[in-house]
PDB file of C-alpha atoms in Angstrom:
ATOM      1  CA  GLY Y   1     -12.563 192.733  33.649  1.00 63.00           C
ATOM      2  CA  ALA Y   2     -13.769 188.804  32.953  1.00 66.00           C
ATOM      3  CA  PHE Y   3     -10.858 186.486  32.980  1.00 63.00           C
ATOM      4  CA  VAL Y   4     -11.222 182.347  33.139  1.00 64.00           C
ATOM      5  CA  LYS Y   5     -10.126 180.758  35.830  1.00 64.00           C
ATOM      6  CA  PRO Y   6      -8.231 177.448  34.509  1.00 65.00           C
ATOM      7  CA  LEU Y   7     -10.063 173.646  35.515  1.00 59.00           C
ATOM      8  CA  GLU Y   8      -8.144 172.366  38.563  1.00 61.00           C
ATOM      9  CA  TRP Y   9      -7.882 168.832  38.478  1.00 61.00           C
ATOM     10  CA  GLY Y  10      -6.009 168.170  41.817  1.00 61.00           C
ATOM     11  CA  THR Y  11      -9.372 169.199  43.338  1.00 63.00           C
ATOM     12  CA  ALA Y  12     -11.734 166.508  41.055  1.00 64.00           C
ATOM     13  CA  VAL Y  13     -13.735 164.583  42.945  1.00 67.00           C
ATOM     14  CA  PHE Y  14     -15.008 160.976  41.777  1.00 67.00           C
ATOM     15  CA  ASP Y  15     -17.819 159.252  42.578  1.00 65.00           C
ATOM     16  CA  LEU Y  16     -18.602 155.463  42.413  1.00 64.00           C
ATOM     17  CA  HIS Y  17     -22.000 155.389  41.133  1.00 65.00           C
ATOM     18  CA  GLU Y  18     -22.254 151.666  40.990  1.00 67.00           C
ATOM     19  CA  LEU Y  19     -21.163 151.622  44.577  1.00 66.00           C
ATOM     20  CA  GLN Y  20     -23.969 153.253  45.656  1.00 64.00           C
ATOM     21  CA  ALA Y  21     -25.978 151.443  42.939  1.00 67.00           C
ATOM     22  CA  LEU Y  22     -25.237 148.275  44.733  1.00 64.00           C
ATOM     23  CA  PHE Y  23     -26.586 149.889  47.987  1.00 56.00           C
ATOM     24  CA  GLN Y  24     -29.330 151.118  46.822  1.00 61.00           C
ATOM     25  CA  ASP Y  25     -30.592 147.914  44.929  1.00 59.00           C
ATOM     26  CA  ASN Y  26     -30.460 145.529  47.924  1.00 62.00           C
ATOM     27  CA  MET Y  27     -33.244 143.333  46.841  1.00 70.00           C
ATOM     28  CA  ASP Y  28     -30.854 140.406  45.504  1.00 78.00           C
ATOM     29  CA  THR Y  29     -28.223 141.011  47.263  1.00 77.00           C
ATOM     30  CA  ALA Y  30     -26.571 138.827  50.320  1.00 79.00           C
ATOM     31  CA  VAL Y  31     -23.017 138.344  52.060  1.00 81.00           C
ATOM     32  CA  LYS Y  32     -22.473 134.941  52.928  1.00 87.00           C
ATOM     33  CA  LEU Y  33     -19.986 134.496  56.075  1.00 88.00           C
ATOM     34  CA  LEU Y  34     -16.944 132.133  54.793  1.00 93.00           C
ATOM     35  CA  GLU Y  35     -14.771 132.038  57.941  1.00 93.00           C
ATOM     36  CA  VAL Y  36     -14.312 133.889  61.146  1.00 91.00           C
ATOM     37  CA  ARG Y  37     -12.026 132.786  63.308  1.00 93.00           C
ATOM     38  CA  VAL Y  38      -9.312 134.263  66.339  1.00 93.00           C
ATOM     39  CA  VAL Y  39      -5.684 134.783  65.097  1.00 97.00           C
ATOM     40  CA  SER Y  40      -2.756 136.058  66.363  1.00 98.00           C
ATOM     41  CA  ALA Y  41      -1.854 139.387  64.703  1.00 97.00           C
ATOM     42  CA  ASP Y  42       1.185 139.754  62.465  1.00 97.00           C
ATOM     43  CA  GLU Y  43       3.057 142.923  62.185  1.00 98.00           C
ATOM     44  CA  ARG Y  44       0.661 144.672  59.148  1.00 97.00           C
ATOM     45  CA  THR Y  45      -2.343 143.105  61.143  1.00 97.00           C
ATOM     46  CA  ALA Y  46      -0.374 144.645  64.590  1.00 98.00           C
ATOM     47  CA  ARG Y  47       0.097 147.842  63.066  1.00 97.00           C
ATOM     48  CA  LYS Y  48      -3.479 149.092  61.393  1.00 97.00           C
ATOM     49  CA  LEU Y  49      -5.215 147.866  65.013  1.00 96.00           C
ATOM     50  CA  ASP Y  50      -3.118 149.128  67.004  1.00 96.00           C
ATOM     51  CA  ILE Y  51      -2.260 146.691  68.773  1.00 97.00           C
ATOM     52  CA  CYS Y  52       0.897 144.008  69.828  1.00 97.00           C
ATOM     53  CA  GLU Y  53       2.157 141.469  67.503  1.00 97.00           C
ATOM     54  CA  GLY Y  54       0.980 138.325  68.239  1.00 97.00           C
ATOM     55  CA  ASP Y  55      -2.273 139.381  70.028  1.00 97.00           C
ATOM     56  CA  ASN Y  56      -5.550 137.899  69.570  1.00 95.00           C
ATOM     57  CA  ALA Y  57      -7.444 139.658  66.352  1.00 95.00           C
ATOM     58  CA  ILE Y  58     -10.276 138.152  64.995  1.00 92.00           C
ATOM     59  CA  TYR Y  59     -10.498 137.439  60.884  1.00 94.00           C
ATOM     60  CA  ILE Y  60     -13.397 137.152  58.840  1.00 92.00           C
ATOM     61  CA  ARG Y  61     -14.034 136.765  55.344  1.00 94.00           C
ATOM     62  CA  ARG Y  62     -17.249 137.446  53.502  1.00 91.00           C
ATOM     63  CA  LEU Y  63     -18.668 136.888  49.731  1.00 92.00           C
ATOM     64  CA  LEU Y  64     -20.999 139.552  48.311  1.00 86.00           C
ATOM     65  CA  THR Y  65     -22.834 138.177  46.132  1.00 85.00           C
ATOM     66  CA  LYS Y  66     -26.281 140.145  43.388  1.00 83.00           C
ATOM     67  CA  ALA Y  67     -28.287 137.968  41.508  1.00 84.00           C
ATOM     68  CA  GLY Y  68     -26.069 135.122  42.928  1.00 86.00           C
ATOM     69  CA  GLN Y  69     -23.226 136.063  41.083  1.00 88.00           C
ATOM     70  CA  PRO Y  70     -19.403 137.060  43.398  1.00 91.00           C
ATOM     71  CA  ILE Y  71     -19.336 140.819  43.781  1.00 87.00           C
ATOM     72  CA  PHE Y  72     -16.856 141.486  46.308  1.00 87.00           C
ATOM     73  CA  TYR Y  73     -14.217 139.377  48.579  1.00 94.00           C
ATOM     74  CA  GLN Y  74     -13.954 140.907  52.127  1.00 92.00           C
ATOM     75  CA  ARG Y  75     -11.663 140.222  54.780  1.00 95.00           C
ATOM     76  CA  ALA Y  76     -11.559 141.970  57.637  1.00 93.00           C
ATOM     77  CA  TYR Y  77      -9.237 141.226  61.383  1.00 94.00           C
ATOM     78  CA  LEU Y  78     -11.744 143.399  64.363  1.00 91.00           C
ATOM     79  CA  ILE Y  79     -10.123 144.140  68.014  1.00 91.00           C
ATOM     80  CA  TYR Y  80     -10.355 141.540  70.417  1.00 91.00           C
ATOM     81  CA  ASP Y  81     -12.289 142.262  73.039  1.00 84.00           C
ATOM     82  CA  PRO Y  82     -14.639 139.915  74.485  1.00 79.00           C
ATOM     83  CA  ALA Y  83     -16.719 142.826  76.091  1.00 76.00           C
ATOM     84  CA  ARG Y  84     -18.003 144.513  72.899  1.00 69.00           C
ATOM     85  CA  PRO Y  85     -20.238 143.383  70.938  1.00 61.00           C
ATOM     86  CA  ILE Y  86     -17.852 144.450  67.343  1.00 59.00           C
ATOM     87  CA  VAL Y  87     -17.559 140.622  66.348  1.00 57.00           C
ATOM     88  CA  GLU Y  88     -21.297 139.929  66.994  1.00 54.00           C
ATOM     89  CA  ASP Y  89     -22.087 142.804  65.355  1.00 57.00           C
ATOM     90  CA  GLU Y  90     -20.721 141.936  62.045  1.00 56.00           C
ATOM     91  CA  MET Y  91     -21.340 138.940  62.217  1.00 52.00           C
ATOM     92  CA  ASP Y  92     -24.985 139.475  61.866  1.00 48.00           C
ATOM     93  CA  VAL Y  93     -24.251 141.663  58.974  1.00 45.00           C
ATOM     94  CA  THR Y  94     -26.395 139.570  55.989  1.00 38.00           C
ATOM     95  CA  SER Y  95     -27.035 142.558  53.811  1.00 38.00           C
ATOM     96  CA  LEU Y  96     -25.080 144.572  51.464  1.00 42.00           C
ATOM     97  CA  ARG Y  97     -26.725 147.771  52.803  1.00 46.00           C
ATOM     98  CA  GLY Y  98     -26.427 146.333  56.373  1.00 46.00           C
ATOM     99  CA  LEU Y  99     -22.670 145.477  55.880  1.00 49.00           C
ATOM    100  CA  PHE Y 100     -22.173 149.839  55.512  1.00 54.00           C
ATOM    101  CA  SER Y 101     -24.505 151.071  57.179  1.00 52.00           C
ATOM    102  CA  ASN Y 102     -23.322 149.032  59.908  1.00 50.00           C
ATOM    103  CA  ALA Y 103     -20.214 150.857  60.299  1.00 48.00           C
ATOM    104  CA  VAL Y 104     -21.745 153.599  61.504  1.00 43.00           C
ATOM    105  CA  ASN Y 105     -23.030 151.912  64.424  1.00 54.00           C
ATOM    106  CA  GLN Y 106     -22.706 152.904  68.360  1.00 61.00           C
ATOM    107  CA  SER Y 107     -18.992 151.432  68.878  1.00 70.00           C
ATOM    108  CA  LEU Y 108     -17.766 153.360  65.335  1.00 71.00           C
ATOM    109  CA  LYS Y 109     -17.404 156.977  65.439  1.00 78.00           C
ATOM    110  CA  ARG Y 110     -15.802 157.409  61.174  1.00 82.00           C
ATOM    111  CA  GLY Y 111     -13.509 155.068  58.801  1.00 83.00           C
ATOM    112  CA  GLU Y 112     -10.216 155.732  55.754  1.00 86.00           C
ATOM    113  CA  LEU Y 113     -11.065 154.233  52.604  1.00 83.00           C
ATOM    114  CA  ALA Y 114      -8.368 154.021  50.055  1.00 88.00           C
ATOM    115  CA  ILE Y 115      -8.822 152.858  46.609  1.00 88.00           C
ATOM    116  CA  GLU Y 116      -6.325 150.739  44.830  1.00 92.00           C
ATOM    117  CA  ALA Y 117      -5.383 148.781  41.433  1.00 93.00           C
ATOM    118  CA  THR Y 118      -4.099 145.543  41.880  1.00 95.00           C
ATOM    119  CA  LEU Y 119      -4.434 142.411  40.458  1.00 96.00           C
ATOM    120  CA  MET Y 120      -6.101 138.860  42.067  1.00 96.00           C
ATOM    121  CA  ASN Y 121      -4.587 136.668  43.613  1.00 96.00           C
ATOM    122  CA  GLU Y 122      -5.230 132.632  42.589  1.00 96.00           C
ATOM    123  CA  GLU Y 123      -7.502 132.601  46.499  1.00 96.00           C
ATOM    124  CA  GLU Y 124      -9.323 136.139  44.876  1.00 96.00           C
ATOM    125  CA  ALA Y 125     -10.305 134.674  41.265  1.00 96.00           C
ATOM    126  CA  ASN Y 126     -11.506 131.224  42.445  1.00 96.00           C
ATOM    127  CA  ILE Y 127     -13.851 133.043  45.312  1.00 96.00           C
ATOM    128  CA  LEU Y 128     -14.886 135.898  42.732  1.00 95.00           C
ATOM    129  CA  GLN Y 129     -14.996 133.344  39.968  1.00 94.00           C
ATOM    130  CA  ALA Y 130     -12.530 135.072  38.010  1.00 93.00           C
ATOM    131  CA  ARG Y 131      -9.749 134.106  35.279  1.00 93.00           C
ATOM    132  CA  LEU Y 132      -6.419 134.869  36.070  1.00 93.00           C
ATOM    133  CA  PRO Y 133      -4.480 137.421  35.227  1.00 93.00           C
ATOM    134  CA  THR Y 134      -7.634 139.421  36.137  1.00 92.00           C
ATOM    135  CA  ALA Y 135      -7.155 143.404  37.073  1.00 93.00           C
ATOM    136  CA  ALA Y 136      -9.065 144.361  40.322  1.00 94.00           C
ATOM    137  CA  PHE Y 137      -9.793 146.887  42.692  1.00 92.00           C
ATOM    138  CA  TYR Y 138      -8.602 147.138  46.324  1.00 93.00           C
ATOM    139  CA  LEU Y 139     -10.718 149.218  48.603  1.00 88.00           C
ATOM    140  CA  GLU Y 140      -8.863 149.468  51.857  1.00 91.00           C
ATOM    141  CA  HIS Y 141     -10.619 150.284  54.970  1.00 89.00           C
ATOM    142  CA  LEU Y 142      -9.741 150.924  58.756  1.00 90.00           C
ATOM    143  CA  PHE Y 143     -12.707 151.973  61.195  1.00 87.00           C
ATOM    144  CA  TYR Y 144     -11.825 153.563  64.830  1.00 87.00           C
ATOM    145  CA  ASP Y 145     -14.214 154.459  67.814  1.00 84.00           C
ATOM    146  CA  PHE Y 146     -15.514 156.853  69.534  1.00 87.00           C
ATOM    147  CA  GLU Y 147     -11.888 157.469  71.520  1.00 90.00           C
ATOM    148  CA  GLU Y 148     -10.118 157.269  67.904  1.00 92.00           C
ATOM    149  CA  ARG Y 149      -8.701 153.619  68.580  1.00 91.00           C
ATOM    150  CA  PRO Y 150      -8.906 151.438  65.644  1.00 92.00           C
ATOM    151  CA  LEU Y 151     -11.470 148.688  65.524  1.00 88.00           C
ATOM    152  CA  SER Y 152     -10.870 146.780  61.608  1.00 89.00           C
ATOM    153  CA  TRP Y 153      -8.973 147.066  58.901  1.00 94.00           C
ATOM    154  CA  GLY Y 154      -9.460 144.851  56.380  1.00 93.00           C
ATOM    155  CA  TRP Y 155     -10.398 145.727  52.448  1.00 93.00           C
ATOM    156  CA  PHE Y 156     -12.615 144.215  49.236  1.00 90.00           C
ATOM    157  CA  ILE Y 157     -11.264 142.907  46.308  1.00 95.00           C
ATOM    158  CA  PHE Y 158     -13.568 143.785  43.154  1.00 89.00           C
ATOM    159  CA  ASP Y 159     -13.082 142.969  39.730  1.00 86.00           C
ATOM    160  CA  SER Y 160     -12.267 145.951  38.175  1.00 81.00           C
ATOM    161  CA  ASN Y 161     -15.186 145.595  35.248  1.00 80.00           C
ATOM    162  CA  ARG Y 162     -17.731 146.161  37.838  1.00 74.00           C
ATOM    163  CA  LEU Y 163     -16.763 149.712  39.505  1.00 73.00           C
ATOM    164  CA  GLN Y 164     -16.608 152.927  37.521  1.00 72.00           C
ATOM    165  CA  PHE Y 165     -14.912 156.072  38.242  1.00 72.00           C
ATOM    166  CA  SER Y 166     -16.225 159.115  36.970  1.00 73.00           C
ATOM    167  CA  THR Y 167     -16.326 162.977  37.903  1.00 73.00           C
ATOM    168  CA  GLN Y 168     -16.825 166.099  35.565  1.00 73.00           C
ATOM    169  CA  ILE Y 169     -14.468 169.154  35.433  1.00 71.00           C
ATOM    170  CA  GLY Y 170     -14.758 172.441  34.589  1.00 67.00           C
ATOM    171  CA  ILE Y 171     -17.955 174.571  34.457  1.00 64.00           C
ATOM    172  CA  GLN Y 172     -21.343 172.488  34.627  1.00 68.00           C
ATOM    173  CA  GLU Y 173     -24.181 173.656  32.003  1.00 71.00           C
ATOM    174  CA  GLY Y 174     -26.622 175.119  34.389  1.00 65.00           C
ATOM    175  CA  LYS Y 175     -23.419 175.928  37.013  1.00 54.00           C
ATOM    176  CA  LYS Y 176     -21.673 178.774  36.964  1.00 52.00           C
ATOM    177  CA  ASP Y 177     -18.417 178.984  38.580  1.00 50.00           C
ATOM    178  CA  ALA Y 178     -16.772 182.285  40.474  1.00 47.00           C
TER     179      ALA Y 178
END
């Protein structure tokens, strides 16, 4: 006999079409390096990068724009290792596509991404030219080397109007579900 399979909400996968479109249409996107400096790792940074609190880390801030309008504000911490070209690789990135394709360079094996809803703080709102209070998405990233050690940790902040989540559930036209 036949049976109807119930919708499984817990297995829905969401696409980020607007984010993908930014990568594909790279013509009018730019990455501006706002700051690079050596800092002493606080407790959270040390935990994320698997280093000791107080160890040196590289702090980077960048602004990503499209057609001159601010899109993302990124802050990241990198492992401080003068023997590795990680910092040079990161500082060389000047395009949006390069920013994310660089995450798959010879030093990086894999990454983890997590998205949360948040409210922009005053610094973020100023850089992204938004009024407070403004809802935003917080996209956290953690990249690992081939020895499974963290190399960089950071996050992007972007106005919630800049990104939409979408998915489809159930049986799609032209597709059969077994």
